[in-house]
């Protein structure tokens, strides 16, 4: 048994995730290459290798002839009978080749064949491992800035966090650990090239899956996400079990679950709302924390008319229109928000078949309290 070779193959298989069968095949090819460099050709050279013990033999198949014209392909009848008297003209015999007698150049070429195969298989194995992790969240260590991009170490391979995939307000320090979403894995001659992101909405989704057990096992389903990285994210969730509150499950006890995600996103605000198959109710939820008087949604044109109390208009629209913009992305509807006064002046209550007095009285009672809450939020 070739114990040293067997041990070396086991180490390579473990460290580089390359199968022993592939390495043994590379050794066989390297021996054939060495024979070709040593003899000039290797058409009749065969390699026999025991994959369990790693013992191998190299031999040449030669034809028994009367007069030898090519010593590599032929053997004289007299020499053949010295090996075994049973051989006769036209027979093919196997002649042992001592690989230890190969020259330095032939040996070096054989070594290069093995090393090249190890590099190729290692690169292929690494690519396959990371290709399976596309759209998954991984933890990396910040190495350095490459211009405006950042190099992230992911273990055996480095990734590039491009400027376009970075949150503008984030600044990283060397050796800092951060979580990133694997966007794309490309196979290159130098190994897998991995692109990662800190701005993609799927990063938030994957963080909820890792933090919230109900999301991971499918009890709570994330139906839609709208994100403005570094500022705010709206996420719509739905429970597949009647006794499970989807929003409560995502928020966690005293906000523990959502706060850990907010910390990972460095203070990015996250609004969690209930998903509703009725687009009007969904839009109403999406505009939270603003209160809504009514929503009329057109499913064909994907447009919605929303009326809110006068004091809720700025809250519904949000700073620089952010709340309305995220609600539109989340629901897929073009949302037109009007205040009560605007709706009354435009005759929208009559157009939508609503009684303004009834609506107005319903919201008047909570006006002072809601106004105070809005002021505090702002």
Tab-separated table of C-alpha atoms in Angstrom:
chain	number	residue	atom	x	y	z
A	1	UNK	CA	0.000	0.000	0.000
A	2	UNK	CA	1.262	3.474	-0.933
A	3	UNK	CA	0.488	5.051	2.433
A	4	UNK	CA	2.117	8.434	1.745
A	5	UNK	CA	0.167	8.973	-1.474
A	6	UNK	CA	-3.073	7.809	0.139
A	7	UNK	CA	-2.599	10.212	3.068
A	8	UNK	CA	-1.799	13.114	0.724
A	9	UNK	CA	-4.944	12.440	-1.339
A	10	UNK	CA	-7.100	12.322	1.795
A	11	UNK	CA	-5.736	15.703	2.930
A	12	UNK	CA	-6.343	17.274	-0.487
A	13	UNK	CA	-9.851	15.845	-0.588
A	14	UNK	CA	-10.665	17.342	2.812
A	15	UNK	CA	-9.036	20.772	2.397
A	16	UNK	CA	-9.921	21.521	-1.234
A	17	UNK	CA	-13.137	19.498	-1.494
A	18	UNK	CA	-11.760	17.519	-4.460
A	19	UNK	CA	-12.795	13.883	-4.771
A	20	UNK	CA	-10.049	11.270	-4.467
A	21	UNK	CA	-11.217	9.691	-7.728
A	22	UNK	CA	-10.516	12.940	-9.575
A	23	UNK	CA	-7.033	13.179	-8.037
A	24	UNK	CA	-6.208	9.587	-8.948
A	25	UNK	CA	-7.328	10.285	-12.502
A	26	UNK	CA	-4.986	13.289	-12.543
A	27	UNK	CA	-2.090	11.086	-11.376
A	28	UNK	CA	-2.816	8.564	-14.148
A	29	UNK	CA	-2.796	11.358	-16.737
A	30	UNK	CA	0.445	12.744	-15.309
A	31	UNK	CA	2.141	9.339	-15.656
A	32	UNK	CA	1.010	9.123	-19.284
A	33	UNK	CA	2.384	12.640	-19.844
A	34	UNK	CA	5.696	11.651	-18.273
A	35	UNK	CA	5.902	8.595	-20.528
A	36	UNK	CA	5.215	10.705	-23.586
A	37	UNK	CA	7.965	13.146	-22.599
A	38	UNK	CA	10.386	10.318	-21.824
A	39	UNK	CA	9.713	8.021	-24.804
A	40	UNK	CA	8.362	10.529	-27.312
A	41	UNK	CA	4.935	8.855	-27.492
A	42	UNK	CA	2.577	7.018	-25.178
A	43	UNK	CA	-0.033	5.428	-27.440
A	44	UNK	CA	0.615	1.947	-26.064
A	45	UNK	CA	1.271	2.990	-22.452
A	46	UNK	CA	-1.239	1.868	-19.848
A	47	UNK	CA	-1.511	2.819	-16.190
A	48	UNK	CA	-3.062	0.439	-13.684
A	49	UNK	CA	-3.987	1.976	-10.328
A	50	UNK	CA	-5.663	0.483	-7.281
A	51	UNK	CA	-7.982	3.235	-5.960
A	52	UNK	CA	-8.121	1.668	-2.503
A	53	UNK	CA	-4.405	1.249	-1.831
A	54	UNK	CA	-3.070	3.843	-4.337
A	55	UNK	CA	-0.574	1.271	-5.676
A	56	UNK	CA	0.069	1.752	-9.384
A	57	UNK	CA	1.864	0.102	-12.280
A	58	UNK	CA	2.939	1.564	-15.610
A	59	UNK	CA	3.425	-0.796	-18.522
A	60	UNK	CA	3.766	-0.744	-22.293
A	61	UNK	CA	1.858	-3.087	-24.581
A	62	UNK	CA	4.313	-4.524	-27.141
A	63	UNK	CA	3.782	-6.848	-30.086
A	64	UNK	CA	5.997	-9.928	-30.385
A	65	UNK	CA	7.861	-9.769	-33.734
A	66	UNK	CA	10.801	-11.483	-35.423
A	67	UNK	CA	12.687	-8.266	-36.126
A	68	UNK	CA	12.222	-5.227	-33.877
A	69	UNK	CA	11.803	-1.929	-35.781
A	70	UNK	CA	10.288	0.170	-32.956
A	71	UNK	CA	11.492	-0.829	-29.455
A	72	UNK	CA	8.634	1.063	-27.803
A	73	UNK	CA	5.927	-0.804	-29.716
A	74	UNK	CA	7.622	-4.135	-30.436
A	75	UNK	CA	9.628	-6.873	-28.677
A	76	UNK	CA	11.620	-9.670	-30.181
A	77	UNK	CA	10.405	-13.265	-29.917
A	78	UNK	CA	13.546	-14.244	-28.002
A	79	UNK	CA	13.038	-11.517	-25.375
A	80	UNK	CA	9.353	-12.376	-25.079
A	81	UNK	CA	10.114	-16.072	-24.458
A	82	UNK	CA	12.573	-15.066	-21.747
A	83	UNK	CA	9.639	-13.451	-20.007
A	84	UNK	CA	7.305	-16.388	-20.606
A	85	UNK	CA	7.895	-19.358	-22.971
A	86	UNK	CA	4.209	-19.398	-23.980
A	87	UNK	CA	4.494	-16.195	-26.074
A	88	UNK	CA	4.605	-16.530	-29.872
A	89	UNK	CA	4.776	-14.211	-32.873
A	90	UNK	CA	1.839	-11.742	-33.022
A	91	UNK	CA	1.106	-11.875	-29.318
A	92	UNK	CA	0.827	-8.652	-27.294
A	93	UNK	CA	2.593	-8.613	-23.967
A	94	UNK	CA	2.729	-6.069	-21.147
A	95	UNK	CA	6.202	-4.827	-20.271
A	96	UNK	CA	6.732	-3.147	-16.899
A	97	UNK	CA	8.036	0.441	-16.995
A	98	UNK	CA	10.001	1.842	-14.058
A	99	UNK	CA	8.639	5.372	-13.611
A	100	UNK	CA	11.500	6.221	-11.259
A	101	UNK	CA	13.879	6.281	-14.237
A	102	UNK	CA	12.067	9.136	-15.922
A	103	UNK	CA	14.142	12.245	-16.499
A	104	UNK	CA	13.849	15.493	-14.589
A	105	UNK	CA	11.875	17.260	-17.322
A	106	UNK	CA	9.411	14.391	-17.677
A	107	UNK	CA	8.932	14.305	-13.899
A	108	UNK	CA	8.442	18.066	-13.716
A	109	UNK	CA	5.833	17.950	-16.490
A	110	UNK	CA	3.993	15.171	-14.658
A	111	UNK	CA	4.030	17.281	-11.492
A	112	UNK	CA	2.622	20.271	-13.401
A	113	UNK	CA	-0.228	18.139	-14.760
A	114	UNK	CA	-1.233	17.127	-11.232
A	115	UNK	CA	-0.986	20.681	-9.862
A	116	UNK	CA	-2.996	22.077	-12.768
A	117	UNK	CA	-5.746	19.509	-12.178
A	118	UNK	CA	-5.812	20.322	-8.464
A	119	UNK	CA	-6.144	24.042	-9.226
A	120	UNK	CA	-8.902	23.452	-11.790
A	121	UNK	CA	-10.904	21.147	-9.548
A	122	UNK	CA	-10.435	23.414	-6.528
A	123	UNK	CA	-11.662	26.401	-8.543
A	124	UNK	CA	-14.617	24.409	-9.883
A	125	UNK	CA	-15.538	23.139	-6.412
A	126	UNK	CA	-15.339	26.650	-4.958
A	127	UNK	CA	-17.528	28.024	-7.747
A	128	UNK	CA	-20.166	25.311	-7.251
A	129	UNK	CA	-20.247	25.960	-3.501
A	130	UNK	CA	-20.814	29.692	-3.929
A	131	UNK	CA	-23.143	29.368	-6.914
A	132	UNK	CA	-25.536	27.507	-4.614
A	133	UNK	CA	-25.463	30.487	-2.230
A	134	UNK	CA	-26.727	33.108	-4.672
A	135	UNK	CA	-29.446	35.242	-3.025
A	136	UNK	CA	-28.320	34.065	0.415
A	137	UNK	CA	-26.917	36.166	3.252
A	138	UNK	CA	-23.333	35.521	4.334
A	139	UNK	CA	-21.042	37.127	6.888
A	140	UNK	CA	-17.789	38.597	5.650
A	141	UNK	CA	-14.836	40.564	7.001
A	142	UNK	CA	-14.045	43.960	5.527
A	143	UNK	CA	-10.512	43.968	4.127
A	144	UNK	CA	-9.946	47.297	2.413
A	145	UNK	CA	-11.379	49.890	0.075
A	146	UNK	CA	-10.660	49.398	-3.639
A	147	UNK	CA	-11.318	52.910	-4.856
A	148	UNK	CA	-14.981	53.356	-3.980
A	149	UNK	CA	-15.636	49.626	-3.759
A	150	UNK	CA	-14.960	47.392	-0.762
A	151	UNK	CA	-13.184	44.043	-0.690
A	152	UNK	CA	-14.923	41.521	1.588
A	153	UNK	CA	-13.263	38.304	2.734
A	154	UNK	CA	-15.701	35.365	2.806
A	155	UNK	CA	-13.241	32.702	3.886
A	156	UNK	CA	-11.583	30.941	0.942
A	157	UNK	CA	-12.662	33.623	-1.496
A	158	UNK	CA	-12.991	37.398	-1.641
A	159	UNK	CA	-16.078	39.312	-2.773
A	160	UNK	CA	-16.524	42.823	-4.123
A	161	UNK	CA	-19.081	45.209	-2.659
A	162	UNK	CA	-19.579	47.739	-5.437
A	163	UNK	CA	-20.366	51.366	-4.693
A	164	UNK	CA	-23.808	50.956	-6.326
A	165	UNK	CA	-24.649	48.176	-3.839
A	166	UNK	CA	-23.534	50.128	-0.773
A	167	UNK	CA	-25.691	52.282	1.480
A	168	UNK	CA	-24.392	55.823	1.037
A	169	UNK	CA	-24.347	56.550	4.758
A	170	UNK	CA	-22.344	53.427	5.652
A	171	UNK	CA	-18.596	53.603	6.242
A	172	UNK	CA	-16.686	50.388	6.930
A	173	UNK	CA	-13.535	49.760	8.924
A	174	UNK	CA	-10.939	47.083	8.245
A	175	UNK	CA	-11.612	43.729	10.038
A	176	UNK	CA	-15.263	44.747	10.623
A	177	UNK	CA	-17.774	41.892	10.243
A	178	UNK	CA	-20.829	42.632	8.096
A	179	UNK	CA	-23.647	40.673	6.513
A	180	UNK	CA	-24.124	40.892	2.762
A	181	UNK	CA	-26.393	39.341	0.156
A	182	UNK	CA	-24.684	37.256	-2.530
A	183	UNK	CA	-25.936	38.794	-5.764
A	184	UNK	CA	-24.027	36.952	-8.462
A	185	UNK	CA	-21.277	34.356	-8.782
A	186	UNK	CA	-19.246	34.246	-12.010
A	187	UNK	CA	-16.734	31.591	-12.993
A	188	UNK	CA	-13.394	33.076	-14.073
A	189	UNK	CA	-9.916	31.590	-14.753
A	190	UNK	CA	-8.756	33.069	-11.452
A	191	UNK	CA	-11.631	31.573	-9.453
A	192	UNK	CA	-15.213	32.581	-8.685
A	193	UNK	CA	-15.945	36.321	-8.807
A	194	UNK	CA	-18.617	37.127	-6.228
A	195	UNK	CA	-20.693	40.294	-6.211
A	196	UNK	CA	-22.500	41.180	-2.982
A	197	UNK	CA	-25.010	43.821	-1.897
A	198	UNK	CA	-26.097	45.760	1.173
A	199	UNK	CA	-28.998	47.539	-0.577
A	200	UNK	CA	-31.026	44.710	-2.145
A	201	UNK	CA	-34.522	44.090	-0.639
A	202	UNK	CA	-33.748	40.366	-0.420
A	203	UNK	CA	-31.151	41.172	2.244
A	204	UNK	CA	-33.972	42.226	4.577
A	205	UNK	CA	-35.992	39.150	3.635
A	206	UNK	CA	-33.118	36.772	4.377
A	207	UNK	CA	-32.390	38.512	7.672
A	208	UNK	CA	-36.011	37.975	8.750
A	209	UNK	CA	-35.760	34.326	7.711
A	210	UNK	CA	-32.680	33.851	9.887
A	211	UNK	CA	-34.065	35.823	12.840
A	212	UNK	CA	-37.753	34.803	12.834
A	213	UNK	CA	-38.418	31.070	13.161
A	214	UNK	CA	-41.993	31.453	11.907
A	215	UNK	CA	-40.742	32.999	8.665
A	216	UNK	CA	-38.113	30.310	8.196
A	217	UNK	CA	-40.574	27.419	8.622
A	218	UNK	CA	-43.255	29.050	6.433
A	219	UNK	CA	-45.788	29.797	9.171
A	220	UNK	CA	-45.404	33.494	8.377
A	221	UNK	CA	-44.915	34.428	4.743
A	222	UNK	CA	-43.246	37.584	3.462
A	223	UNK	CA	-45.468	38.666	0.591
A	224	UNK	CA	-43.786	41.894	-0.502
A	225	UNK	CA	-40.887	44.191	0.348
A	226	UNK	CA	-40.212	47.798	-0.630
A	227	UNK	CA	-36.921	49.303	0.446
A	228	UNK	CA	-34.987	52.531	0.305
A	229	UNK	CA	-31.688	51.311	1.657
A	230	UNK	CA	-30.346	53.168	4.657
A	231	UNK	CA	-33.624	54.963	5.322
A	232	UNK	CA	-36.789	52.863	5.490
A	233	UNK	CA	-38.224	49.487	4.501
A	234	UNK	CA	-41.846	48.386	4.334
A	235	UNK	CA	-42.562	44.690	4.530
A	236	UNK	CA	-45.956	42.975	4.153
A	237	UNK	CA	-46.427	39.675	5.969
A	238	UNK	CA	-49.161	37.061	6.041
A	239	UNK	CA	-49.818	34.222	8.479
A	240	UNK	CA	-50.631	30.749	7.199
A	241	UNK	CA	-52.009	29.779	10.603
A	242	UNK	CA	-55.030	31.480	12.147
A	243	UNK	CA	-53.603	31.641	15.682
A	244	UNK	CA	-50.299	33.270	14.675
A	245	UNK	CA	-50.008	37.043	14.470
A	246	UNK	CA	-47.581	37.697	11.574
A	247	UNK	CA	-46.633	41.218	12.624
A	248	UNK	CA	-46.130	40.217	16.261
A	249	UNK	CA	-43.986	37.248	15.246
A	250	UNK	CA	-41.710	39.497	13.178
A	251	UNK	CA	-41.484	42.208	15.823
A	252	UNK	CA	-40.761	39.787	18.661
A	253	UNK	CA	-40.966	40.284	22.417
A	254	UNK	CA	-40.304	43.955	23.159
A	255	UNK	CA	-39.191	44.337	19.542
A	256	UNK	CA	-36.198	42.025	20.048
A	257	UNK	CA	-36.384	40.357	16.641
A	258	UNK	CA	-36.892	43.406	14.486
A	259	UNK	CA	-34.386	45.416	16.516
A	260	UNK	CA	-31.601	42.938	15.810
A	261	UNK	CA	-32.280	43.370	12.079
A	262	UNK	CA	-32.425	47.150	12.437
A	263	UNK	CA	-29.048	47.046	14.200
A	264	UNK	CA	-27.572	44.952	11.406
A	265	UNK	CA	-28.899	47.517	8.902
A	266	UNK	CA	-27.432	50.293	11.060
A	267	UNK	CA	-30.633	52.002	12.120
A	268	UNK	CA	-32.723	51.582	8.977
A	269	UNK	CA	-36.413	51.904	9.944
A	270	UNK	CA	-38.643	48.906	9.213
A	271	UNK	CA	-42.439	49.081	8.942
A	272	UNK	CA	-44.145	45.691	9.192
A	273	UNK	CA	-47.742	45.541	7.955
A	274	UNK	CA	-50.386	42.880	7.473
A	275	UNK	CA	-50.857	41.593	3.937
A	276	UNK	CA	-54.413	41.617	2.594
A	277	UNK	CA	-55.677	40.085	-0.644
A	278	UNK	CA	-58.075	43.027	-0.942
A	279	UNK	CA	-55.964	45.773	-2.574
A	280	UNK	CA	-57.883	48.565	-0.847
A	281	UNK	CA	-57.138	47.177	2.621
A	282	UNK	CA	-53.546	46.425	1.587
A	283	UNK	CA	-53.008	50.019	0.449
A	284	UNK	CA	-54.534	51.295	3.677
A	285	UNK	CA	-52.108	49.134	5.668
A	286	UNK	CA	-49.188	50.141	3.456
A	287	UNK	CA	-49.745	53.850	4.166
A	288	UNK	CA	-49.337	53.203	7.896
A	289	UNK	CA	-48.742	55.007	10.228
A	290	UNK	CA	-51.077	57.453	8.467
A	291	UNK	CA	-54.858	57.053	8.997
A	292	UNK	CA	-56.978	56.627	5.883
A	293	UNK	CA	-60.620	57.656	5.336
A	294	UNK	CA	-61.166	55.554	2.247
A	295	UNK	CA	-59.364	53.768	-0.582
A	296	UNK	CA	-60.794	53.054	-4.010
A	297	UNK	CA	-58.556	50.722	-6.022
A	298	UNK	CA	-58.862	49.835	-9.705
A	299	UNK	CA	-57.359	46.380	-10.170
A	300	UNK	CA	-57.278	46.640	-13.970
A	301	UNK	CA	-55.368	49.915	-14.226
A	302	UNK	CA	-53.474	49.299	-10.955
A	303	UNK	CA	-54.393	52.761	-9.729
A	304	UNK	CA	-55.833	53.781	-6.373
A	305	UNK	CA	-57.510	56.914	-5.047
A	306	UNK	CA	-56.851	57.522	-1.340
A	307	UNK	CA	-58.501	60.114	0.904
A	308	UNK	CA	-56.967	60.972	4.255
A	309	UNK	CA	-57.864	63.494	7.004
A	310	UNK	CA	-56.287	66.910	6.452
A	311	UNK	CA	-53.967	66.548	9.425
A	312	UNK	CA	-52.760	63.165	8.141
A	313	UNK	CA	-51.827	64.267	4.616
A	314	UNK	CA	-48.179	65.071	5.301
A	315	UNK	CA	-47.790	61.836	7.276
A	316	UNK	CA	-49.378	59.776	4.489
A	317	UNK	CA	-47.077	61.298	1.886
A	318	UNK	CA	-44.040	61.163	4.144
A	319	UNK	CA	-40.794	63.082	4.069
A	320	UNK	CA	-39.992	63.850	0.436
A	321	UNK	CA	-42.838	61.509	-0.528
A	322	UNK	CA	-41.111	58.453	0.911
A	323	UNK	CA	-44.114	56.867	2.667
A	324	UNK	CA	-46.349	57.105	-0.415
A	325	UNK	CA	-43.515	55.954	-2.679
A	326	UNK	CA	-42.766	52.852	-0.607
A	327	UNK	CA	-46.482	52.045	-0.313
A	328	UNK	CA	-46.789	52.197	-4.099
A	329	UNK	CA	-43.808	49.861	-4.572
A	330	UNK	CA	-45.106	47.470	-1.932
A	331	UNK	CA	-48.600	47.180	-3.387
A	332	UNK	CA	-47.831	47.633	-7.061
A	333	UNK	CA	-50.472	50.385	-7.356
A	334	UNK	CA	-50.128	53.978	-8.459
A	335	UNK	CA	-51.468	55.819	-5.416
A	336	UNK	CA	-53.046	59.271	-5.598
A	337	UNK	CA	-53.460	60.748	-2.096
A	338	UNK	CA	-55.904	63.593	-1.411
A	339	UNK	CA	-56.850	65.320	1.823
A	340	UNK	CA	-60.487	65.643	2.945
A	341	UNK	CA	-60.578	69.296	1.891
A	342	UNK	CA	-59.104	68.542	-1.520
A	343	UNK	CA	-61.495	65.641	-2.003
A	344	UNK	CA	-64.472	67.814	-1.075
A	345	UNK	CA	-63.408	70.600	-3.409
A	346	UNK	CA	-62.901	68.150	-6.274
A	347	UNK	CA	-66.216	66.440	-5.534
A	348	UNK	CA	-64.550	63.077	-4.961
A	349	UNK	CA	-66.929	62.108	-2.144
A	350	UNK	CA	-69.909	62.449	-4.469
A	351	UNK	CA	-68.004	60.792	-7.314
A	352	UNK	CA	-67.112	57.828	-5.134
A	353	UNK	CA	-70.611	57.653	-3.656
A	354	UNK	CA	-69.563	58.562	-0.098
A	355	UNK	CA	-71.395	60.721	2.421
A	356	UNK	CA	-68.918	63.382	3.558
A	357	UNK	CA	-70.708	64.222	6.834
A	358	UNK	CA	-70.639	60.603	8.000
A	359	UNK	CA	-66.996	60.268	7.188
A	360	UNK	CA	-66.104	63.611	8.750
A	361	UNK	CA	-67.869	62.840	12.037
A	362	UNK	CA	-66.133	59.477	12.286
A	363	UNK	CA	-62.696	61.098	12.347
A	364	UNK	CA	-63.497	64.344	14.191
A	365	UNK	CA	-63.612	62.648	17.606
A	366	UNK	CA	-59.986	61.552	17.447
A	367	UNK	CA	-58.642	64.659	15.744
A	368	UNK	CA	-56.945	66.311	18.689
A	369	UNK	CA	-55.313	63.119	19.956
A	370	UNK	CA	-54.116	62.075	16.480
A	371	UNK	CA	-52.768	65.568	15.782
A	372	UNK	CA	-50.698	65.392	18.938
A	373	UNK	CA	-49.322	61.958	17.939
A	374	UNK	CA	-48.408	63.195	14.481
A	375	UNK	CA	-46.627	66.245	15.904
A	376	UNK	CA	-44.661	64.007	18.250
A	377	UNK	CA	-43.676	61.683	15.395
A	378	UNK	CA	-42.555	64.546	13.244
